[in-house]
Amino acid sequence: MNKEINSGTYSVLFKQKGFDYLSDHLSDINYSKIFIHVDNNTKKNCLDLFLNKINLEKYELIESKDGEENKNIYSCLKLWEIISDKNGDRNSLIINLGGGVVSDMGGFIASTYKRGINYINIPTTLLSMVDASVGGKTGIDFGILKNQIGTFYDPQMVIIDPDFLKTLQKNQISSGYAEILKHSIIYDLKTFKLLIKNDKTTHDINTIYDSVSTKNSIVLIDKKEKKERKSLNYGHTLGHAIESYFLNTKKKLLHGEAIAIGIVLASFISNKLFDFSFEHVISIKKHIDLIYSKIEINENEIDSIIDLLIHDKKNSHGKINFVLLENIAKPIYDVQVKTNLIKESFKYYLS
Ligand code: GLY
């Protein structure tokens, strides 16, 4: 894949072309120190793979613990401390080698250390390839509230290499696929029609490229999420609340698994409020039911999830704001939805 995606201040590059570009960048800038940020999984499964792709003579490894539950200020404190102890200065670089937790938190650390140092994202999960690593959002969770503390701060580049996907479990692939499906639903009817007729995930390099291009086009129009970027939150208002609610329970879900449920709920609500075709709602639900295990959610849990919505960062003036659809690729922003309709949408998902 020789194509690259221009994201304004940086490029998203694919496979070896990305690593060649990185080598040139490192010779050009001559960083005082290079920190490779991994978690326990990517240290084991991805670090050697990465080092085989690039000639890097000297670097320091910084490690955080994997999992959303570790994307917090305490992990940041440890990383800032290590970088400071190792004399990281303004001319240091952080290379985030990992999934969304590594890139979100590593980007946040880079954006705040010495008022901002350079960083590069090398996503190793499908989810971070098509979503977290692109778009310049960095951040950490605050208690159970996701991404409450963060910055907009662009990387120097993003390198996407599907070789890293070989290190993943199947559920990690289906988690990332939820964002690919979402990008097609909000922006790309042609891809939506192709994806939806399959009974499994589609995540070849061309699909990844198209998905990143979609996200990039939206971010270029509205980086700070005043309007169009909100469409990327399709399925996320309820999806985030579901993810947060189950985070510390036995039913803990991967991000995309929660978002897949949120997509079914938002599609159902879109049909009720904006005549989004019920045929689309049925085909989205059928497709998601084929790819993801059904999660049983009882009435008490639904009530607790709705309570959590109040804290969602997308709410303003105490109102719950949804992104909905009047058609595929035709999003509508800032819609308030009554609690009864939300409950009805859960019943539809569970049916
Ligand atoms: N993940 C949604 C966004 O980057 O805006």
mmCIF file of C-alpha atoms and ligand atoms in Angstrom:
data_model
loop_
_atom_site.group_PDB
_atom_site.id
_atom_site.type_symbol
_atom_site.label_atom_id
_atom_site.label_comp_id
_atom_site.label_asym_id
_atom_site.label_seq_id
_atom_site.Cartn_x
_atom_site.Cartn_y
_atom_site.Cartn_z
ATOM 1 C CA MET A 1 0.000 0.000 0.000
ATOM 2 C CA ASN A 2 1.788 3.088 -1.264
ATOM 3 C CA LYS A 3 -0.967 5.587 -0.609
ATOM 4 C CA GLU A 4 -0.821 7.950 2.330
ATOM 5 C CA ILE A 5 -3.438 10.082 4.040
ATOM 6 C CA ASN A 6 -2.750 13.733 4.655
ATOM 7 C CA SER A 7 -4.148 14.911 7.941
ATOM 8 C CA GLY A 8 -3.139 18.557 7.765
ATOM 9 C CA THR A 9 -0.187 18.691 10.136
ATOM 10 C CA TYR A 10 0.826 15.026 9.767
ATOM 11 C CA SER A 11 0.492 11.965 7.516
ATOM 12 C CA VAL A 12 -0.936 8.507 8.035
ATOM 13 C CA LEU A 13 1.374 6.054 6.265
ATOM 14 C CA PHE A 14 0.995 2.378 5.584
ATOM 15 C CA LYS A 15 3.342 -0.572 5.981
ATOM 16 C CA GLN A 16 7.035 -0.284 5.011
ATOM 17 C CA LYS A 17 6.558 3.161 3.496
ATOM 18 C CA GLY A 18 5.689 4.347 7.024
ATOM 19 C CA PHE A 19 8.820 2.862 8.556
ATOM 20 C CA ASP A 20 11.003 4.339 5.802
ATOM 21 C CA TYR A 21 9.405 7.732 6.451
ATOM 22 C CA LEU A 22 10.024 7.288 10.190
ATOM 23 C CA SER A 23 13.738 6.532 9.572
ATOM 24 C CA ASP A 24 14.050 9.734 7.516
ATOM 25 C CA HIS A 25 12.213 11.710 10.208
ATOM 26 C CA LEU A 26 14.550 10.416 12.941
ATOM 27 C CA SER A 27 17.643 11.368 10.911
ATOM 28 C CA ASP A 28 16.179 14.809 10.130
ATOM 29 C CA ILE A 29 15.197 15.729 13.676
ATOM 30 C CA ASN A 30 17.982 14.074 15.646
ATOM 31 C CA TYR A 31 15.934 13.677 18.842
ATOM 32 C CA SER A 32 17.820 13.901 22.138
ATOM 33 C CA LYS A 33 15.944 10.848 23.423
ATOM 34 C CA ILE A 34 13.463 8.382 21.959
ATOM 35 C CA PHE A 35 10.982 6.771 24.338
ATOM 36 C CA ILE A 36 9.060 3.744 23.063
ATOM 37 C CA HIS A 37 5.818 3.507 25.021
ATOM 38 C CA VAL A 38 4.460 -0.052 25.222
ATOM 39 C CA ASP A 39 2.090 -1.943 27.497
ATOM 40 C CA ASN A 40 2.737 -5.438 28.866
ATOM 41 C CA ASN A 41 1.090 -7.004 25.767
ATOM 42 C CA THR A 42 2.792 -4.947 23.092
ATOM 43 C CA LYS A 43 6.150 -5.322 24.855
ATOM 44 C CA LYS A 44 5.757 -9.085 24.494
ATOM 45 C CA ASN A 45 4.030 -9.312 21.105
ATOM 46 C CA CYS A 46 4.885 -6.205 19.066
ATOM 47 C CA LEU A 47 8.177 -4.665 20.190
ATOM 48 C CA ASP A 48 10.498 -7.085 18.351
ATOM 49 C CA LEU A 49 8.293 -6.925 15.281
ATOM 50 C CA PHE A 50 8.607 -3.131 15.327
ATOM 51 C CA LEU A 51 12.364 -3.121 15.963
ATOM 52 C CA ASN A 52 12.823 -5.510 13.019
ATOM 53 C CA LYS A 53 11.146 -2.980 10.763
ATOM 54 C CA ILE A 54 13.311 -0.021 11.711
ATOM 55 C CA ASN A 55 16.934 0.530 12.537
ATOM 56 C CA LEU A 56 16.817 2.183 15.957
ATOM 57 C CA GLU A 57 20.124 2.209 17.774
ATOM 58 C CA LYS A 58 19.208 3.865 21.039
ATOM 59 C CA TYR A 59 15.882 4.132 22.821
ATOM 60 C CA GLU A 60 14.338 3.963 26.291
ATOM 61 C CA LEU A 61 11.378 1.703 26.944
ATOM 62 C CA ILE A 62 8.490 3.083 28.981
ATOM 63 C CA GLU A 63 5.745 0.674 29.959
ATOM 64 C CA SER A 64 2.180 1.067 31.149
ATOM 65 C CA LYS A 65 -0.304 -1.632 32.170
ATOM 66 C CA ASP A 66 -2.777 -2.699 29.517
ATOM 67 C CA GLY A 67 -6.520 -2.120 29.838
ATOM 68 C CA GLU A 68 -8.932 0.792 30.004
ATOM 69 C CA GLU A 69 -8.866 0.601 33.830
ATOM 70 C CA ASN A 70 -5.247 1.790 33.695
ATOM 71 C CA LYS A 71 -5.888 4.785 31.434
ATOM 72 C CA ASN A 72 -5.757 7.210 34.328
ATOM 73 C CA ILE A 73 -3.737 9.927 36.015
ATOM 74 C CA TYR A 74 -1.880 7.408 38.239
ATOM 75 C CA SER A 75 -0.410 5.678 35.190
ATOM 76 C CA CYS A 76 0.498 9.093 33.772
ATOM 77 C CA LEU A 77 2.313 10.044 36.985
ATOM 78 C CA LYS A 78 4.485 6.932 36.703
ATOM 79 C CA LEU A 79 5.292 7.623 33.048
ATOM 80 C CA TRP A 80 6.076 11.326 33.595
ATOM 81 C CA GLU A 81 8.329 10.290 36.482
ATOM 82 C CA ILE A 82 10.276 7.775 34.379
ATOM 83 C CA ILE A 83 10.642 10.209 31.473
ATOM 84 C CA SER A 84 11.845 12.913 33.865
ATOM 85 C CA ASP A 85 14.273 10.520 35.651
ATOM 86 C CA LYS A 86 15.712 9.577 32.292
ATOM 87 C CA ASN A 87 16.232 13.254 31.511
ATOM 88 C CA GLY A 88 13.590 13.576 28.834
ATOM 89 C CA ASP A 89 13.774 17.114 27.491
ATOM 90 C CA ARG A 90 11.911 19.292 24.991
ATOM 91 C CA ASN A 91 13.629 17.564 22.107
ATOM 92 C CA SER A 92 12.511 14.063 23.158
ATOM 93 C CA LEU A 93 10.128 11.851 21.218
ATOM 94 C CA ILE A 94 7.544 9.344 22.400
ATOM 95 C CA ILE A 95 6.629 6.486 20.048
ATOM 96 C CA ASN A 96 3.336 4.927 21.134
ATOM 97 C CA LEU A 97 3.358 1.259 20.167
ATOM 98 C CA GLY A 98 0.005 -0.156 21.163
ATOM 99 C CA GLY A 99 -3.746 0.128 21.154
ATOM 100 C CA GLY A 100 -5.991 3.050 22.024
ATOM 101 C CA VAL A 101 -5.005 3.163 25.698
ATOM 102 C CA VAL A 102 -1.306 3.456 24.800
ATOM 103 C CA SER A 103 -1.881 6.122 22.120
ATOM 104 C CA ASP A 104 -4.483 8.160 24.052
ATOM 105 C CA MET A 105 -2.422 8.187 27.245
ATOM 106 C CA GLY A 106 0.968 8.457 25.496
ATOM 107 C CA GLY A 107 -0.340 11.352 23.418
ATOM 108 C CA PHE A 108 -1.612 13.051 26.572
ATOM 109 C CA ILE A 109 1.743 12.596 28.295
ATOM 110 C CA ALA A 110 3.516 14.018 25.237
ATOM 111 C CA SER A 111 1.133 16.982 25.022
ATOM 112 C CA THR A 112 1.751 17.994 28.637
ATOM 113 C CA TYR A 113 5.384 17.055 29.306
ATOM 114 C CA LYS A 114 7.479 20.253 29.096
ATOM 115 C CA ARG A 115 4.374 21.882 27.547
ATOM 116 C CA GLY A 116 4.432 19.461 24.640
ATOM 117 C CA ILE A 117 6.939 17.136 23.009
ATOM 118 C CA ASN A 118 6.666 15.207 19.723
ATOM 119 C CA TYR A 119 4.987 11.829 19.522
ATOM 120 C CA ILE A 120 4.248 9.204 16.893
ATOM 121 C CA ASN A 121 1.484 6.608 16.898
ATOM 122 C CA ILE A 122 2.077 3.065 15.716
ATOM 123 C CA PRO A 123 -1.276 1.405 16.374
ATOM 124 C CA THR A 124 -1.190 -2.350 16.975
ATOM 125 C CA THR A 125 -4.937 -3.024 17.268
ATOM 126 C CA LEU A 126 -7.588 -2.680 14.595
ATOM 127 C CA LEU A 127 -9.475 -0.263 16.861
ATOM 128 C CA SER A 128 -6.536 2.084 17.211
ATOM 129 C CA MET A 129 -5.638 1.811 13.505
ATOM 130 C CA VAL A 130 -9.029 3.020 12.316
ATOM 131 C CA ASP A 131 -9.920 5.323 15.200
ATOM 132 C CA ALA A 132 -7.840 6.189 18.289
ATOM 133 C CA SER A 133 -4.478 6.808 16.613
ATOM 134 C CA VAL A 134 -5.886 9.269 14.067
ATOM 135 C CA GLY A 135 -7.466 12.663 14.735
ATOM 136 C CA GLY A 136 -5.250 14.179 17.424
ATOM 137 C CA LYS A 137 -7.423 13.464 20.463
ATOM 138 C CA THR A 138 -5.407 12.476 23.529
ATOM 139 C CA GLY A 139 -6.703 11.737 26.995
ATOM 140 C CA ILE A 140 -7.345 9.651 30.053
ATOM 141 C CA ASP A 141 -10.397 8.518 32.023
ATOM 142 C CA PHE A 142 -11.491 10.207 35.256
ATOM 143 C CA GLY A 143 -13.033 7.621 37.601
ATOM 144 C CA ILE A 144 -15.477 5.740 35.429
ATOM 145 C CA LEU A 145 -15.936 8.689 33.067
ATOM 146 C CA LYS A 146 -14.165 8.045 29.797
ATOM 147 C CA ASN A 147 -11.781 10.569 28.224
ATOM 148 C CA GLN A 148 -12.767 13.346 30.633
ATOM 149 C CA ILE A 149 -9.270 14.814 30.800
ATOM 150 C CA GLY A 150 -7.397 15.405 27.570
ATOM 151 C CA THR A 151 -6.090 17.600 24.797
ATOM 152 C CA PHE A 152 -6.184 17.997 21.037
ATOM 153 C CA TYR A 153 -2.560 17.443 20.062
ATOM 154 C CA ASP A 154 -1.430 15.995 16.724
ATOM 155 C CA PRO A 155 1.240 13.318 16.360
ATOM 156 C CA GLN A 156 4.153 13.732 13.933
ATOM 157 C CA MET A 157 2.888 10.738 11.967
ATOM 158 C CA VAL A 158 0.813 7.579 12.255
ATOM 159 C CA ILE A 159 2.083 4.291 10.807
ATOM 160 C CA ILE A 160 -0.427 1.537 10.095
ATOM 161 C CA ASP A 161 0.924 -1.956 9.507
ATOM 162 C CA PRO A 162 -1.549 -4.869 9.506
ATOM 163 C CA ASP A 163 1.314 -7.236 10.471
ATOM 164 C CA PHE A 164 0.535 -6.213 14.056
ATOM 165 C CA LEU A 165 -3.022 -7.552 13.713
ATOM 166 C CA LYS A 166 -1.589 -11.084 13.597
ATOM 167 C CA THR A 167 -0.814 -10.686 17.313
ATOM 168 C CA LEU A 168 -4.495 -10.142 18.203
ATOM 169 C CA GLN A 169 -7.320 -12.348 19.489
ATOM 170 C CA LYS A 170 -10.522 -12.564 17.424
ATOM 171 C CA ASN A 171 -12.527 -10.435 19.883
ATOM 172 C CA GLN A 172 -9.990 -7.594 19.482
ATOM 173 C CA ILE A 173 -10.573 -7.664 15.732
ATOM 174 C CA SER A 174 -14.353 -7.557 16.117
ATOM 175 C CA SER A 175 -13.966 -4.726 18.637
ATOM 176 C CA GLY A 176 -12.083 -2.621 16.060
ATOM 177 C CA TYR A 177 -14.508 -3.584 13.336
ATOM 178 C CA ALA A 178 -17.323 -1.720 15.162
ATOM 179 C CA GLU A 179 -15.582 1.558 14.255
ATOM 180 C CA ILE A 180 -15.121 0.476 10.624
ATOM 181 C CA LEU A 181 -18.843 -0.289 10.441
ATOM 182 C CA LYS A 182 -19.664 3.029 12.147
ATOM 183 C CA HIS A 183 -17.529 5.025 9.688
ATOM 184 C CA SER A 184 -19.431 3.449 6.791
ATOM 185 C CA ILE A 185 -22.811 4.120 8.419
ATOM 186 C CA ILE A 186 -22.159 7.815 9.004
ATOM 187 C CA TYR A 187 -20.294 8.621 5.790
ATOM 188 C CA ASP A 188 -19.992 5.940 3.120
ATOM 189 C CA LEU A 189 -23.056 4.151 1.706
ATOM 190 C CA LYS A 190 -21.007 2.131 -0.781
ATOM 191 C CA THR A 191 -18.785 0.610 1.901
ATOM 192 C CA PHE A 192 -21.804 0.108 4.193
ATOM 193 C CA LYS A 193 -23.522 -1.996 1.505
ATOM 194 C CA LEU A 194 -20.374 -4.085 1.036
ATOM 195 C CA LEU A 195 -19.769 -4.671 4.747
ATOM 196 C CA ILE A 196 -23.340 -5.409 5.767
ATOM 197 C CA LYS A 197 -23.824 -8.334 3.410
ATOM 198 C CA ASN A 198 -21.026 -10.306 5.086
ATOM 199 C CA ASP A 199 -21.541 -12.504 8.115
ATOM 200 C CA LYS A 200 -18.078 -11.673 9.493
ATOM 201 C CA THR A 201 -15.735 -8.709 9.887
ATOM 202 C CA THR A 202 -14.061 -7.159 6.837
ATOM 203 C CA HIS A 203 -10.692 -5.681 7.786
ATOM 204 C CA ASP A 204 -8.320 -5.989 4.851
ATOM 205 C CA ILE A 205 -5.820 -3.183 4.187
ATOM 206 C CA ASN A 206 -8.086 -1.413 1.668
ATOM 207 C CA THR A 207 -11.002 -1.404 4.110
ATOM 208 C CA ILE A 208 -8.686 -0.027 6.814
ATOM 209 C CA TYR A 209 -7.450 2.657 4.406
ATOM 210 C CA ASP A 210 -11.020 3.675 3.474
ATOM 211 C CA SER A 211 -12.054 3.766 7.122
ATOM 212 C CA VAL A 212 -9.110 5.975 8.141
ATOM 213 C CA SER A 213 -9.806 8.232 5.124
ATOM 214 C CA THR A 214 -13.398 8.646 6.272
ATOM 215 C CA LYS A 215 -12.375 9.577 9.783
ATOM 216 C CA ASN A 216 -9.685 11.907 8.466
ATOM 217 C CA SER A 217 -12.092 13.715 6.108
ATOM 218 C CA ILE A 218 -14.463 14.377 8.999
ATOM 219 C CA VAL A 219 -11.681 15.550 11.350
ATOM 220 C CA LEU A 220 -10.320 17.898 8.678
ATOM 221 C CA ILE A 221 -13.712 19.625 8.467
ATOM 222 C CA ASP A 222 -14.187 19.944 12.232
ATOM 223 C CA LYS A 223 -11.164 19.089 14.352
ATOM 224 C CA LYS A 224 -12.460 20.473 17.664
ATOM 225 C CA GLU A 225 -15.799 18.640 17.437
ATOM 226 C CA LYS A 226 -18.079 21.638 17.143
ATOM 227 C CA LYS A 227 -20.365 19.902 14.641
ATOM 228 C CA GLU A 228 -19.407 17.340 11.955
ATOM 229 C CA ARG A 229 -16.889 15.433 14.141
ATOM 230 C CA LYS A 230 -19.774 14.642 16.478
ATOM 231 C CA SER A 231 -20.898 12.120 13.850
ATOM 232 C CA LEU A 232 -17.934 9.965 14.948
ATOM 233 C CA ASN A 233 -19.807 9.561 18.216
ATOM 234 C CA TYR A 234 -22.574 7.620 16.487
ATOM 235 C CA GLY A 235 -23.446 4.733 18.809
ATOM 236 C CA HIS A 236 -21.074 6.132 21.447
ATOM 237 C CA THR A 237 -23.471 8.032 23.723
ATOM 238 C CA LEU A 238 -25.080 4.810 24.912
ATOM 239 C CA GLY A 239 -22.069 2.672 23.940
ATOM 240 C CA HIS A 240 -19.751 4.591 26.300
ATOM 241 C CA ALA A 241 -22.277 4.371 29.128
ATOM 242 C CA ILE A 242 -22.612 0.596 28.559
ATOM 243 C CA GLU A 243 -18.819 0.231 28.493
ATOM 244 C CA SER A 244 -18.388 2.314 31.667
ATOM 245 C CA TYR A 245 -21.177 0.487 33.494
ATOM 246 C CA PHE A 246 -19.762 -2.980 32.823
ATOM 247 C CA LEU A 247 -16.095 -1.942 33.271
ATOM 248 C CA ASN A 248 -15.781 -3.301 36.811
ATOM 249 C CA THR A 249 -18.160 -6.236 36.451
ATOM 250 C CA LYS A 250 -17.894 -9.808 35.170
ATOM 251 C CA LYS A 251 -19.516 -8.664 31.914
ATOM 252 C CA LYS A 252 -16.631 -6.280 31.099
ATOM 253 C CA LEU A 253 -16.819 -5.449 27.383
ATOM 254 C CA LEU A 254 -14.209 -4.354 24.892
ATOM 255 C CA HIS A 255 -14.798 -0.820 23.571
ATOM 256 C CA GLY A 256 -16.088 -1.914 20.160
ATOM 257 C CA GLU A 257 -18.326 -4.585 21.691
ATOM 258 C CA ALA A 258 -20.108 -1.844 23.661
ATOM 259 C CA ILE A 259 -20.176 0.462 20.637
ATOM 260 C CA ALA A 260 -21.751 -2.285 18.511
ATOM 261 C CA ILE A 261 -24.668 -2.362 20.982
ATOM 262 C CA GLY A 262 -24.774 1.457 20.933
ATOM 263 C CA ILE A 263 -24.994 1.382 17.124
ATOM 264 C CA VAL A 264 -28.059 -0.899 17.236
ATOM 265 C CA LEU A 265 -29.694 1.352 19.876
ATOM 266 C CA ALA A 266 -28.960 4.583 17.983
ATOM 267 C CA SER A 267 -30.224 3.069 14.718
ATOM 268 C CA PHE A 268 -33.491 2.010 16.366
ATOM 269 C CA ILE A 269 -33.945 5.476 17.892
ATOM 270 C CA SER A 270 -33.104 7.075 14.506
ATOM 271 C CA ASN A 271 -35.948 5.115 12.941
ATOM 272 C CA LYS A 272 -38.394 6.273 15.620
ATOM 273 C CA LEU A 273 -37.407 9.949 15.472
ATOM 274 C CA PHE A 274 -36.235 10.510 11.897
ATOM 275 C CA ASP A 275 -37.685 7.737 9.746
ATOM 276 C CA PHE A 276 -34.252 6.155 9.270
ATOM 277 C CA SER A 277 -35.280 3.122 7.209
ATOM 278 C CA PHE A 278 -36.308 0.155 9.355
ATOM 279 C CA GLU A 279 -34.748 -2.104 6.715
ATOM 280 C CA HIS A 280 -31.373 -0.549 7.574
ATOM 281 C CA VAL A 281 -32.067 -1.006 11.293
ATOM 282 C CA ILE A 282 -32.835 -4.701 10.735
ATOM 283 C CA SER A 283 -29.773 -5.306 8.575
ATOM 284 C CA ILE A 284 -27.474 -3.480 11.046
ATOM 285 C CA LYS A 285 -28.854 -5.524 13.969
ATOM 286 C CA LYS A 286 -28.633 -8.800 12.034
ATOM 287 C CA HIS A 287 -25.029 -8.061 11.019
ATOM 288 C CA ILE A 288 -24.043 -7.124 14.582
ATOM 289 C CA ASP A 289 -25.833 -10.168 16.048
ATOM 290 C CA LEU A 290 -23.788 -12.393 13.706
ATOM 291 C CA ILE A 291 -20.447 -10.884 14.716
ATOM 292 C CA TYR A 292 -20.836 -10.156 18.456
ATOM 293 C CA SER A 293 -22.146 -12.309 21.325
ATOM 294 C CA LYS A 294 -25.446 -11.069 22.700
ATOM 295 C CA ILE A 295 -25.023 -9.291 26.054
ATOM 296 C CA GLU A 296 -27.915 -9.799 28.477
ATOM 297 C CA ILE A 297 -28.785 -6.469 30.128
ATOM 298 C CA ASN A 298 -31.517 -6.493 32.781
ATOM 299 C CA GLU A 299 -33.876 -3.635 33.678
ATOM 300 C CA ASN A 300 -31.852 -2.485 36.700
ATOM 301 C CA GLU A 301 -28.731 -2.399 34.564
ATOM 302 C CA ILE A 302 -30.520 -0.385 31.872
ATOM 303 C CA ASP A 303 -31.593 2.151 34.548
ATOM 304 C CA SER A 304 -28.004 2.426 35.822
ATOM 305 C CA ILE A 305 -26.667 2.856 32.285
ATOM 306 C CA ILE A 306 -29.161 5.663 31.646
ATOM 307 C CA ASP A 307 -28.044 7.332 34.928
ATOM 308 C CA LEU A 308 -24.481 7.252 33.678
ATOM 309 C CA LEU A 309 -25.453 9.138 30.527
ATOM 310 C CA ILE A 310 -25.897 12.279 32.586
ATOM 311 C CA HIS A 311 -22.121 12.362 32.985
ATOM 312 C CA ASP A 312 -21.303 11.804 29.337
ATOM 313 C CA LYS A 313 -18.905 14.453 28.087
ATOM 314 C CA LYS A 314 -21.120 15.146 25.107
ATOM 315 C CA ASN A 315 -23.937 16.411 27.323
ATOM 316 C CA SER A 316 -24.429 20.101 27.590
ATOM 317 C CA HIS A 317 -26.678 21.945 30.055
ATOM 318 C CA GLY A 318 -27.654 18.608 31.656
ATOM 319 C CA LYS A 319 -29.225 17.286 28.423
ATOM 320 C CA ILE A 320 -28.351 13.959 26.813
ATOM 321 C CA ASN A 321 -27.237 14.651 23.253
ATOM 322 C CA PHE A 322 -27.326 11.919 20.610
ATOM 323 C CA VAL A 323 -26.001 11.714 17.086
ATOM 324 C CA LEU A 324 -28.715 10.054 15.006
ATOM 325 C CA LEU A 325 -29.319 9.399 11.330
ATOM 326 C CA GLU A 326 -31.980 10.287 8.823
ATOM 327 C CA ASN A 327 -30.247 8.028 6.321
ATOM 328 C CA ILE A 328 -26.934 6.233 5.847
ATOM 329 C CA ALA A 329 -24.314 9.010 5.567
ATOM 330 C CA LYS A 330 -26.824 11.647 6.750
ATOM 331 C CA PRO A 331 -26.167 12.300 10.455
ATOM 332 C CA ILE A 332 -28.156 14.649 12.665
ATOM 333 C CA TYR A 333 -26.471 16.220 15.696
ATOM 334 C CA ASP A 334 -27.471 17.117 19.239
ATOM 335 C CA VAL A 335 -30.765 15.293 19.440
ATOM 336 C CA GLN A 336 -32.340 14.847 22.864
ATOM 337 C CA VAL A 337 -33.972 11.480 23.413
ATOM 338 C CA LYS A 338 -36.571 10.641 26.058
ATOM 339 C CA THR A 339 -35.754 7.919 28.579
ATOM 340 C CA ASN A 340 -38.708 5.752 27.502
ATOM 341 C CA LEU A 341 -37.427 5.584 23.933
ATOM 342 C CA ILE A 342 -33.944 4.653 25.180
ATOM 343 C CA LYS A 343 -35.514 1.804 27.184
ATOM 344 C CA GLU A 344 -37.482 0.709 24.119
ATOM 345 C CA SER A 345 -34.259 0.613 22.086
ATOM 346 C CA PHE A 346 -32.658 -1.725 24.664
ATOM 347 C CA LYS A 347 -35.691 -4.052 24.336
ATOM 348 C CA TYR A 348 -35.154 -4.076 20.573
ATOM 349 C CA TYR A 349 -31.455 -4.912 20.982
ATOM 350 C CA LEU A 350 -32.316 -7.748 23.394
ATOM 351 C CA SER A 351 -35.033 -9.172 21.103
HETATM 352 N N1 GLY B 1 -13.184 8.638 18.373
HETATM 353 C C1 GLY B 1 -13.944 9.752 17.988
HETATM 354 C C2 GLY B 1 -13.107 10.920 17.577
HETATM 355 O O1 GLY B 1 -11.918 10.797 17.390
HETATM 356 O O2 GLY B 1 -13.649 11.981 17.447
#
